Amino acid sequence: MKRIYLDHAATTPVDPTVVEAMLPFFTEYFGNPSSVYTEGRGVKKSIEAARLQIAKAINADPREIYFTGSGSEADNWAIKGIAMKNQAKGKHIITSNIEHHAVLHTCEYLEKQGFEVTYLPVDEYGLISLDDLRNAIRKDTILVTIMFANNEIGTIEPIKEIGEIVKEKGIIFHTDAVQALGNIPVDVKDLNVDLLSISAHKIYGPKGIGALFIRKGVPIDNLIHGGAQERKKRAGTENTAEIVAFGKAAEMATEQLEENAAHMKKLRDLLIKGVMDKIPQVRLNGHPEKRLPGNVNFCFDYIEGESILLSLDIIGVAGSSGSACTSGSLDPSHVLLAIGLPAGVAHGSLRLTIGKHTTEEDINYVVENLIQIIERLRKMSPINADCPIDDAVFDKADHHH
Amino acid sequence: MEYTDVVMENFTCPKHVGEIEGANGIGQVGSPACGDIMKIFLKINDDGIIEDASFKTFGCGAAVASSSMATDMIIGKSIEEAGKFKNSDVVDALGGLPAEKIHCSVLAAEAIQAAIEDYHNKKAQQ
Ligand SMILES: Cc1ncc(COP(=O)(O)O)c(C=O)c1O
Ligand code: FES
């Protein structure tokens, strides 16, 4: 059966051109870039070429780009590195309550180390309020970290406006742009950001390679200590092949940005319209306009997300859900709860994320099949408009234990 | 996370979905852990034998498969036998469940006990 992959926010297939670019670095150009002999020097040049490609993709200076082992590492480094270096000035950090776990859990860790963190709430669309941000800023605030675009509901935060407010107060501003790169323009000069995290595997590059943009002069501690790589800021022998691949992927993402975004947006709107028109009692999560071109996130009343995912998988479609039942923790997605969905509704969430290879036929196939899947699961459900969830049933379970 | 073929079969083609007319024991329980809900319908005859059973489930794949398997297993049993029905019976019949999905089978066992209790309560009121 043909598979239809609609989980591009989770990861993307590596582009064949990118694979081709990286392969020689496993065999022919295997040298250690720190070595002085020819093998090393050649590889070093390739790394610097990749750094330039990344820099161009986000309008930075190549000396402001530092390669990391993932987007998560870039987030960890930005937050812990700024916190440690600047703690004499203050120990207060501001973030939002819809960040990726790489940011949220890092902030929670710092709280245990004596830092104070303000988690800004979001509105029903997932947007933070600039007034809330202004009110949260204190004399001892050293860092504001707000994501560029949300990985679950696709909402795009007003990063430029946030940057202006934060800059005026002389505070350092980090944004997690892992979901933004390749989908919307990312320009560090325009955005007023001091630090920005990106990751290759969301832009048709390989997994396990990311980068942190650190604006020149921003005071930050190292996260990974050791050798003198990355201009003494991030130790570890360079992951040459993947760095080269990341560079190529970033270059392609920039070249194809308009074309890919327009394509994804068209299909996204087709999918949203198809589902909203043909399936009753469904809501679109996230913002109607300020959303990533490839992101669709629905909640279907009275049914559960994992059941939808399994049903889709059987007919060849890969999607994802913020449902409690699909995550090990059993808690529904913190993002869906943050936009105000009751836990029962957050249960029925389905995220489908479109990529550059998705076709109109794929979307039509998904819409047609989704109609039947939702109908079947709703018939199986004990709850509906006439029989809403009765909280007493949860006590009954306890009583039987 | 990996489901067995038996789980997938019971999820794709669940047996005994829906409500049975004339059900005289109905139990509904929810899992406080994940918020899922299961409702079991039993038709018990005068000899105390479960003639028919069905379910409605708002839950994950494991919850649907557990409901299907559990209802199938208790049909034909006496209420005494069904009263001893445990979640591990469902797990075994399904060929196992992932660790974080064991509570889904607990839901099925509890819903059956709740339905039997409902049958007894109704009878006591008559
Ligand atoms: C918004 C966001 N931040 C950070 C990450 C982590 O990136 P990585 O998988 O490279 O660690 C992801 C993706 O998983 C993401 O979507
Ligand atoms: S019943 Fe909720 S995870 Fe299975």
Short mmCIF file of C-alpha atoms in Angstrom, two decimals, chain A residues 301-308 310-311 313-314 324-332 344-345 347-348 376-384 387-390 393-401, chain B residues 1 3 7-8 10-14 17-19 26-39 55-64 100-101 103 106-107 109-111 113-114 117:
data_model
loop_
_atom_site.label_atom_id
_atom_site.label_comp_id
_atom_site.label_asym_id
_atom_site.label_seq_id
_atom_site.Cartn_x
_atom_site.Cartn_y
_atom_site.Cartn_z
CA ASP A 301 -15.55 15.61 19.73
CA TYR A 302 -16.35 12.34 21.52
CA ILE A 303 -13.44 10.29 20.19
CA GLU A 304 -9.89 9.65 21.16
CA GLY A 305 -6.74 10.52 19.22
CA GLU A 306 -4.91 7.23 19.32
CA SER A 307 -7.89 5.45 17.82
CA ILE A 308 -7.86 7.94 14.95
CA LEU A 310 -4.34 3.69 14.40
CA SER A 311 -7.25 3.82 11.96
CA ASP A 313 -2.20 4.02 9.90
CA ILE A 314 -4.18 0.99 8.72
CA ALA A 324 -2.92 11.46 26.40
CA CYS A 325 -3.11 7.90 25.22
CA THR A 326 -0.29 8.24 22.70
CA SER A 327 2.22 9.79 25.05
CA GLY A 328 3.86 7.70 27.72
CA SER A 329 2.77 10.14 30.41
CA LEU A 330 -1.01 9.81 29.89
CA ASP A 331 -1.37 13.57 30.28
CA PRO A 332 -2.93 15.31 27.31
CA GLY A 344 -11.78 15.37 27.33
CA VAL A 345 -11.68 17.41 24.11
CA HIS A 347 -8.20 13.70 23.75
CA GLY A 348 -9.59 13.75 20.24
CA ARG A 376 -17.08 4.60 12.96
CA LEU A 377 -15.32 5.74 16.13
CA ARG A 378 -18.19 8.00 17.12
CA LYS A 379 -20.62 5.09 16.80
CA MET A 380 -18.37 3.20 19.19
CA SER A 381 -18.21 6.03 21.72
CA PRO A 382 -20.35 6.11 24.87
CA ILE A 383 -20.36 9.90 24.88
CA ASN A 384 -22.13 12.29 22.54
CA CYS A 387 -24.56 11.97 26.95
CA PRO A 388 -21.64 14.23 27.82
CA ILE A 389 -18.82 13.04 30.04
CA ASP A 390 -20.12 12.39 33.54
CA VAL A 393 -17.56 7.60 36.20
CA PHE A 394 -13.98 8.37 37.17
CA ASP A 395 -14.80 7.97 40.87
CA LYS A 396 -16.41 4.65 40.16
CA ALA A 397 -13.15 3.33 38.78
CA ASP A 398 -11.30 4.39 41.92
CA HIS A 399 -13.86 2.69 44.10
CA HIS A 400 -13.27 -0.60 42.32
CA HIS A 401 -9.52 -0.62 42.83
CA MET B 1 4.98 1.11 21.41
CA TYR B 3 0.46 -3.72 19.70
CA VAL B 7 -4.95 -6.28 19.63
CA MET B 8 -4.98 -4.81 16.13
CA ASN B 10 -9.82 -6.49 17.89
CA PHE B 11 -9.32 -2.80 17.25
CA THR B 12 -10.01 -2.94 13.50
CA CYS B 13 -12.91 -5.36 13.71
CA PRO B 14 -14.17 -5.17 17.26
CA VAL B 17 -19.94 -2.88 19.59
CA GLY B 18 -23.03 -0.93 20.53
CA GLU B 19 -25.94 -1.18 22.92
CA ILE B 26 -25.02 -1.52 32.53
CA GLY B 27 -21.68 -0.33 33.87
CA GLN B 28 -19.69 2.74 32.93
CA VAL B 29 -16.25 3.57 34.27
CA GLY B 30 -13.58 6.08 33.40
CA SER B 31 -9.87 5.91 33.88
CA PRO B 32 -8.70 8.74 36.14
CA ALA B 33 -5.21 8.22 34.69
CA CYS B 34 -6.01 9.09 31.09
CA GLY B 35 -9.65 10.20 30.99
CA ASP B 36 -10.91 7.36 28.82
CA ILE B 37 -14.39 5.92 29.34
CA MET B 38 -15.87 2.48 28.82
CA LYS B 39 -19.48 1.37 29.01
CA PHE B 55 -19.62 -2.18 24.77
CA LYS B 56 -19.11 1.45 23.88
CA THR B 57 -15.65 2.89 24.39
CA PHE B 58 -14.10 6.34 24.25
CA GLY B 59 -10.47 5.44 24.38
CA CYS B 60 -7.26 4.27 22.83
CA GLY B 61 -6.64 1.24 20.64
CA ALA B 62 -5.90 -0.93 23.65
CA ALA B 63 -9.13 0.18 25.33
CA VAL B 64 -11.21 -0.73 22.27
CA GLU B 100 1.54 1.89 29.88
CA LYS B 101 -1.58 0.29 28.37
CA HIS B 103 -4.72 0.31 32.75
CA VAL B 106 -8.29 -2.67 33.97
CA LEU B 107 -10.99 -0.38 32.64
CA ALA B 109 -12.59 -5.52 33.98
CA GLU B 110 -13.98 -2.69 36.09
CA ALA B 111 -16.74 -1.89 33.62
CA GLN B 113 -17.90 -5.53 37.53
CA ALA B 114 -19.84 -2.26 37.49
CA GLU B 117 -23.24 -4.57 40.32
#
